[in-house]
Coordinates of C-alpha atoms in Angstrom, one line a residue:
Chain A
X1 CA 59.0 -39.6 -47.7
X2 CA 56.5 -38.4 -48.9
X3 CA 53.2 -40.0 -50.7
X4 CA 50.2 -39.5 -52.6
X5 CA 48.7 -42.7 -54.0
X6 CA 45.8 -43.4 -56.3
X7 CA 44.2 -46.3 -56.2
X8 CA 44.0 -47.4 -60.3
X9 CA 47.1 -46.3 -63.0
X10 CA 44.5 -47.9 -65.8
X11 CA 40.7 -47.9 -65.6
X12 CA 38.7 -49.0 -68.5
X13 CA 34.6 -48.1 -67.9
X14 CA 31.7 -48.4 -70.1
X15 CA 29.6 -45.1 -71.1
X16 CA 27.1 -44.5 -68.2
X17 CA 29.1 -46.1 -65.5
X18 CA 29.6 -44.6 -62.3
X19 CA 33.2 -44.3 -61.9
X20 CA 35.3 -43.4 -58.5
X21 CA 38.8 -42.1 -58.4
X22 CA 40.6 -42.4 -55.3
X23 CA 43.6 -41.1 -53.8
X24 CA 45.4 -41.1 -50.7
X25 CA 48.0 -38.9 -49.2
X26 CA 49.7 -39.6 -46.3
X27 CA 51.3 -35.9 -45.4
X28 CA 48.5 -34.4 -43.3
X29 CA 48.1 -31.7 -46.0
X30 CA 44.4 -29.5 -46.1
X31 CA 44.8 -28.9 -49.4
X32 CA 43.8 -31.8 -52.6
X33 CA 43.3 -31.2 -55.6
X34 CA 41.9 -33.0 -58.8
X35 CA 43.1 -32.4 -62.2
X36 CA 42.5 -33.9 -65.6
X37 CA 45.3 -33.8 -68.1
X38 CA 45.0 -33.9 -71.6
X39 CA 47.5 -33.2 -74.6
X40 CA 47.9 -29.5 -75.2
X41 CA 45.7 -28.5 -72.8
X42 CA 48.1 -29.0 -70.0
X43 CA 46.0 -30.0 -66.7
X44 CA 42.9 -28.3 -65.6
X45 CA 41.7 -28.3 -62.4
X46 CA 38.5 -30.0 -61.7
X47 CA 37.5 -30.0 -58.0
X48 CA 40.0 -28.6 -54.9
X49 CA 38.9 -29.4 -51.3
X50 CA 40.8 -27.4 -48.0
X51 CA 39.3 -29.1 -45.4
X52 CA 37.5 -32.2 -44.6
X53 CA 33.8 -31.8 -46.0
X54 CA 34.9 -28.9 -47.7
X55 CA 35.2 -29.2 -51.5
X56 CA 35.4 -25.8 -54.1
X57 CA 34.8 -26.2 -57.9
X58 CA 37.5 -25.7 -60.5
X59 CA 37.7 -24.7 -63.6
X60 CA 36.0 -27.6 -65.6
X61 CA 33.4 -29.4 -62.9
X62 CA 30.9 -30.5 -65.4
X63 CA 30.3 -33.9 -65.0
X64 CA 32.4 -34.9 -61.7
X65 CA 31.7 -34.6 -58.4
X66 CA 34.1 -35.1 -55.2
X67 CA 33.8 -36.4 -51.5
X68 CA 36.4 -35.6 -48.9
X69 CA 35.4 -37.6 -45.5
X70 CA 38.9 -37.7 -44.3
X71 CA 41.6 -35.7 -44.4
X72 CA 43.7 -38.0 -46.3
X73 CA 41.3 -39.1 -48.6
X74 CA 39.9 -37.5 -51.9
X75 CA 37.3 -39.0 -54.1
X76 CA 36.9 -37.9 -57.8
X77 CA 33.2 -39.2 -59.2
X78 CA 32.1 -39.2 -62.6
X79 CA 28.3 -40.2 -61.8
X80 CA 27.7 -41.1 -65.7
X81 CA 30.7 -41.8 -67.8
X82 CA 30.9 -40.0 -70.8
X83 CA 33.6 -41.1 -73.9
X84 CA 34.5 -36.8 -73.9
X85 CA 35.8 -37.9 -70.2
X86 CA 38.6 -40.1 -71.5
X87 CA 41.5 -38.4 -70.2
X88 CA 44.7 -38.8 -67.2
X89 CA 43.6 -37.9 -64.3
X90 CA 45.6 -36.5 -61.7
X91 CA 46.0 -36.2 -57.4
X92 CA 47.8 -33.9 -55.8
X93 CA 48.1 -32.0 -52.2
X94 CA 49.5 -29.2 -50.6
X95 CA 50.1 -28.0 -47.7
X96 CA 47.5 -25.1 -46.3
X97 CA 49.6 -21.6 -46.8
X98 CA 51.2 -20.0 -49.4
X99 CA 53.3 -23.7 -49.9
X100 CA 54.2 -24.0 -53.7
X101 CA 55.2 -27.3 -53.7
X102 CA 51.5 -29.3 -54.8
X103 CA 52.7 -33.3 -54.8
X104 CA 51.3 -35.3 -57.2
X105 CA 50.0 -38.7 -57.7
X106 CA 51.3 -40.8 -60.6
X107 CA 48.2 -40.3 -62.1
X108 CA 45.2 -42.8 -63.7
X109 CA 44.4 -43.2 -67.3
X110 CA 40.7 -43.7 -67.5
X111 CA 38.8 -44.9 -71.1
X112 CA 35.5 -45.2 -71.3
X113 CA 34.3 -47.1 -74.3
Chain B
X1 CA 39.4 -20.6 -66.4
X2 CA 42.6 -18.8 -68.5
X3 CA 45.1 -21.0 -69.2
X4 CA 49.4 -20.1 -69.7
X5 CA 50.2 -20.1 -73.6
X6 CA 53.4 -22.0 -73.4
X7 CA 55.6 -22.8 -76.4
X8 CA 56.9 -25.1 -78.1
X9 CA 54.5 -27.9 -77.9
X10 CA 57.5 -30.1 -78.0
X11 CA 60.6 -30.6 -79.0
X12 CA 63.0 -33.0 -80.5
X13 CA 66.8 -32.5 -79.7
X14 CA 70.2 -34.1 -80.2
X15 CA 71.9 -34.7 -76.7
X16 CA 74.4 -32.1 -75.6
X17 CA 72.1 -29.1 -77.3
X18 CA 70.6 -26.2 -74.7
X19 CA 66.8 -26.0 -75.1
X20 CA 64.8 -22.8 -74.0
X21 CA 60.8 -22.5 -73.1
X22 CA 58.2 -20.4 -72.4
X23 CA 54.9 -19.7 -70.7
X24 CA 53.0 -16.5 -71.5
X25 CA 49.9 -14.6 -69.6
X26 CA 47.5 -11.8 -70.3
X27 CA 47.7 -11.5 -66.3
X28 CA 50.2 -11.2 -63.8
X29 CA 50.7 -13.8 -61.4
X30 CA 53.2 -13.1 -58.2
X31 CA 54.6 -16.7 -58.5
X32 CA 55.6 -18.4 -61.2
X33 CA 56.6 -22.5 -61.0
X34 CA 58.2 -25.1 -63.2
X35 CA 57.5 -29.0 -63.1
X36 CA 58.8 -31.7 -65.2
X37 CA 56.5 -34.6 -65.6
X38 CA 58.3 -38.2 -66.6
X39 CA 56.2 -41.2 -68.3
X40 CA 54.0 -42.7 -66.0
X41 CA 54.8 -40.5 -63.2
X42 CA 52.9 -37.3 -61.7
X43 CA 54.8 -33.9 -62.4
X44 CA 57.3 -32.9 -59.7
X45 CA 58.6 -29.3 -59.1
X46 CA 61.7 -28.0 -60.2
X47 CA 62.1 -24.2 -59.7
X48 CA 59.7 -21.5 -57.9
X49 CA 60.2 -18.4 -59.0
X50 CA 58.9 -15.5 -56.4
X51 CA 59.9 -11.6 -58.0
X52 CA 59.9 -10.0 -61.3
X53 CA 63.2 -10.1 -62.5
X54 CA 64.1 -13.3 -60.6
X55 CA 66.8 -15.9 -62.1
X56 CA 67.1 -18.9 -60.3
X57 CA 69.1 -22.1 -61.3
X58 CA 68.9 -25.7 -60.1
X59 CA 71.5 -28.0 -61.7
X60 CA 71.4 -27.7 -65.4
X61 CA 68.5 -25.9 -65.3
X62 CA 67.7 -22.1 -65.1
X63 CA 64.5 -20.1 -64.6
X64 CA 63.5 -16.8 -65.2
X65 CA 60.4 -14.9 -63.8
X66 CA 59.6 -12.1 -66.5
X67 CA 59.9 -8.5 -65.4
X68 CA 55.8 -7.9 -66.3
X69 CA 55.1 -10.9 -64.3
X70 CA 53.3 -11.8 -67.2
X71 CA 56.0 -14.2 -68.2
X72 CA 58.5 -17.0 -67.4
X73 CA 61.0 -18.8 -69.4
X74 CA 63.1 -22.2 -68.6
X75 CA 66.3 -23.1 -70.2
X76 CA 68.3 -26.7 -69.6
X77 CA 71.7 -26.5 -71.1
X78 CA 73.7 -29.6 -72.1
X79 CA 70.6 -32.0 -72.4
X80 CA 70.5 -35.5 -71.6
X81 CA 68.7 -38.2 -72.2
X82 CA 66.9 -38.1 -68.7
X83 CA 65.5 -35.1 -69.4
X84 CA 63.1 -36.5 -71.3
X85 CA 59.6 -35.7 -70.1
X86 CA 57.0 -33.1 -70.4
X87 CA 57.5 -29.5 -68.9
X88 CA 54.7 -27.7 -67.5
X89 CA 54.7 -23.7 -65.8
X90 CA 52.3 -23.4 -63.3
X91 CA 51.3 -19.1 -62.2
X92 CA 49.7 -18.5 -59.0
X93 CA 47.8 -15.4 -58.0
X94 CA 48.1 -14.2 -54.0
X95 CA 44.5 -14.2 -54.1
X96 CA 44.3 -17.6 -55.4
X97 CA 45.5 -19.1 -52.1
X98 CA 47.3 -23.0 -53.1
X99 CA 45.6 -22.7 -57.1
X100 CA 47.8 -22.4 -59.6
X101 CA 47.4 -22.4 -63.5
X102 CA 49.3 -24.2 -65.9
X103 CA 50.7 -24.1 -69.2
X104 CA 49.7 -26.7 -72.2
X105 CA 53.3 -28.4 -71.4
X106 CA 56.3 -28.8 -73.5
X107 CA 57.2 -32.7 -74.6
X108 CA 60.9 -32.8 -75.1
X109 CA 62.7 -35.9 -76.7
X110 CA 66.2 -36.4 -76.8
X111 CA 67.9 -38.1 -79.1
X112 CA 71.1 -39.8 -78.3

C-alpha cells in the first residue's frame, strides 16, 4: 500500500529556531513535493524536487529551503523560524510522467511562538 | 503563483441534501482534479478530469470539467456524515509537468 510518512504531526519551535521537516515515501516516485496549507488559501507549493539532488522552487520559497539526498527522502528547512511561518505543512509524491495522482502525507502542524 | 477561486468557503448542510462546488481560473488548464481532505489526514484524490466537457462520477460524487477549461464544478448528492472534510480542485498545465494549482478549499459540515 502505499506510504508517505512525516516524521512530526505537531511541532512547537521557538522564533529563530532552525526547524527540519521530514518525510518519507516508500513508492520509488521522482517527484516530492512541499506544501504549506493555510485556511482560505488552500495549499501553496513551496519547494518540488524530481530527482535526487535536484530541487526547483515553488511558488512561496521565502524562508525555506529543501535537501533531497535520497530518493525517498525530502527535507523541508526553515533556517530561522518566523511566527508568519505557523502553518500545516504538507508531503506528497508522484510518480515522474503526466501521473495525477500526487499522495500525500498526513501532514505537520508547526507553531512557532 | 495564481491560485483557483473556488467557492463556497464552506458549507453547513443537513444530511440527505446535494451540495454543489466550484473552482474558477483566468487560465486554462488541460487537467482538472478533485481531493477531499479529512481531519488530520493529507487530501486524497477523488476524480481527474482530462477534456472540456468531461462528466465523470465516482459513487455519490460527480465532476464536471468546464467547456473553457477555465472551470470545474463537483457535486455530492445525498450527503452523509462522512463526507465531512475539506474539498480542494487542483488544475494542471501540460507544461507544468506533475504541478498542479489548487483552489482555497471548501469545508463542508454535515449535520445529522
Amino acid at each position: 500500500d502505499v506510504k508517505v510518512t512525516q516524521s512530526s504531526r505537531y511541532l512547537v519551535k521557538r522564533t529563530g529556531e532552525k526547524v527540519f521537516l521530514e518525510c518519507v515515501q516508500d513508492m520509488d516516485h521522482e517527484n516530492m513535493f512541499w506544501y504549506r496549507q493555510d485556511p482560505g488559501l488552500g495549499l501553496r507549493l513551496i519547494y518540488f524536487s524530481y530527482d535526487v539532488k535536484m530541487k526547483e522552487k515553488g511558488d512561496i520559497p521565502e524562508g525555506y529551503s529543501v535537501s533531497r539526498e535520497k530518493k525517498e527522502r525530502f527535507s523541508l528547512i526553515l533556517e530561522s523560524a518566523s511566527t508568519n511561518q505557523t502553518s500545516m505543512y504538507l508531503c506528497a509524491s508522484v510518480l515522474a510522467g503526466l501521473t495525477d495522482t500526487q499522495y500525500f502525507g498526513p501532514g505537520t502542524r508547526l507553531t512557532v511562538l | 503563483g495564481q491560485q483557483l477561486n473556488q467557492s463556497p468557503q464552506s458549507m453547513f448542510i443537513q444530511e440527505g441534501e446535494d451540495v454543489s462546488m466550484n473552482c474558477t481560473s483566468s487560465s486554462i488548464f488541460n487537467t482538472w482534479l478533485w481531493y477531499k481532505q479529512e481531519p488530520g489526514e493529507g487530501p486524497v484524490l477523488l476524480i481527474a478530469l482530462y477534456k472540456a466537457g468531461e462528466l465523470t462520477s465516482n459513487g455519490r460524487l460527480t465532476a464536471q470539467f468546464g467547456i473553457t477549461r477555465k472551470d470545474s464544478f463537483l457535486n455530492i448528492s445525498a450527503s452523509i456524515p462522512s463526507d465531512v472534510g475539506i474539498y480542494f480542485c487542483a488544475g494542471r498545465r501540460d507544461n507544468a509537468g506533475n504541478m498542479l494549482t489548487f483552489g482555497g478549499g471548501t469545508r463542508l459540515m454535515v449535520k445529522p
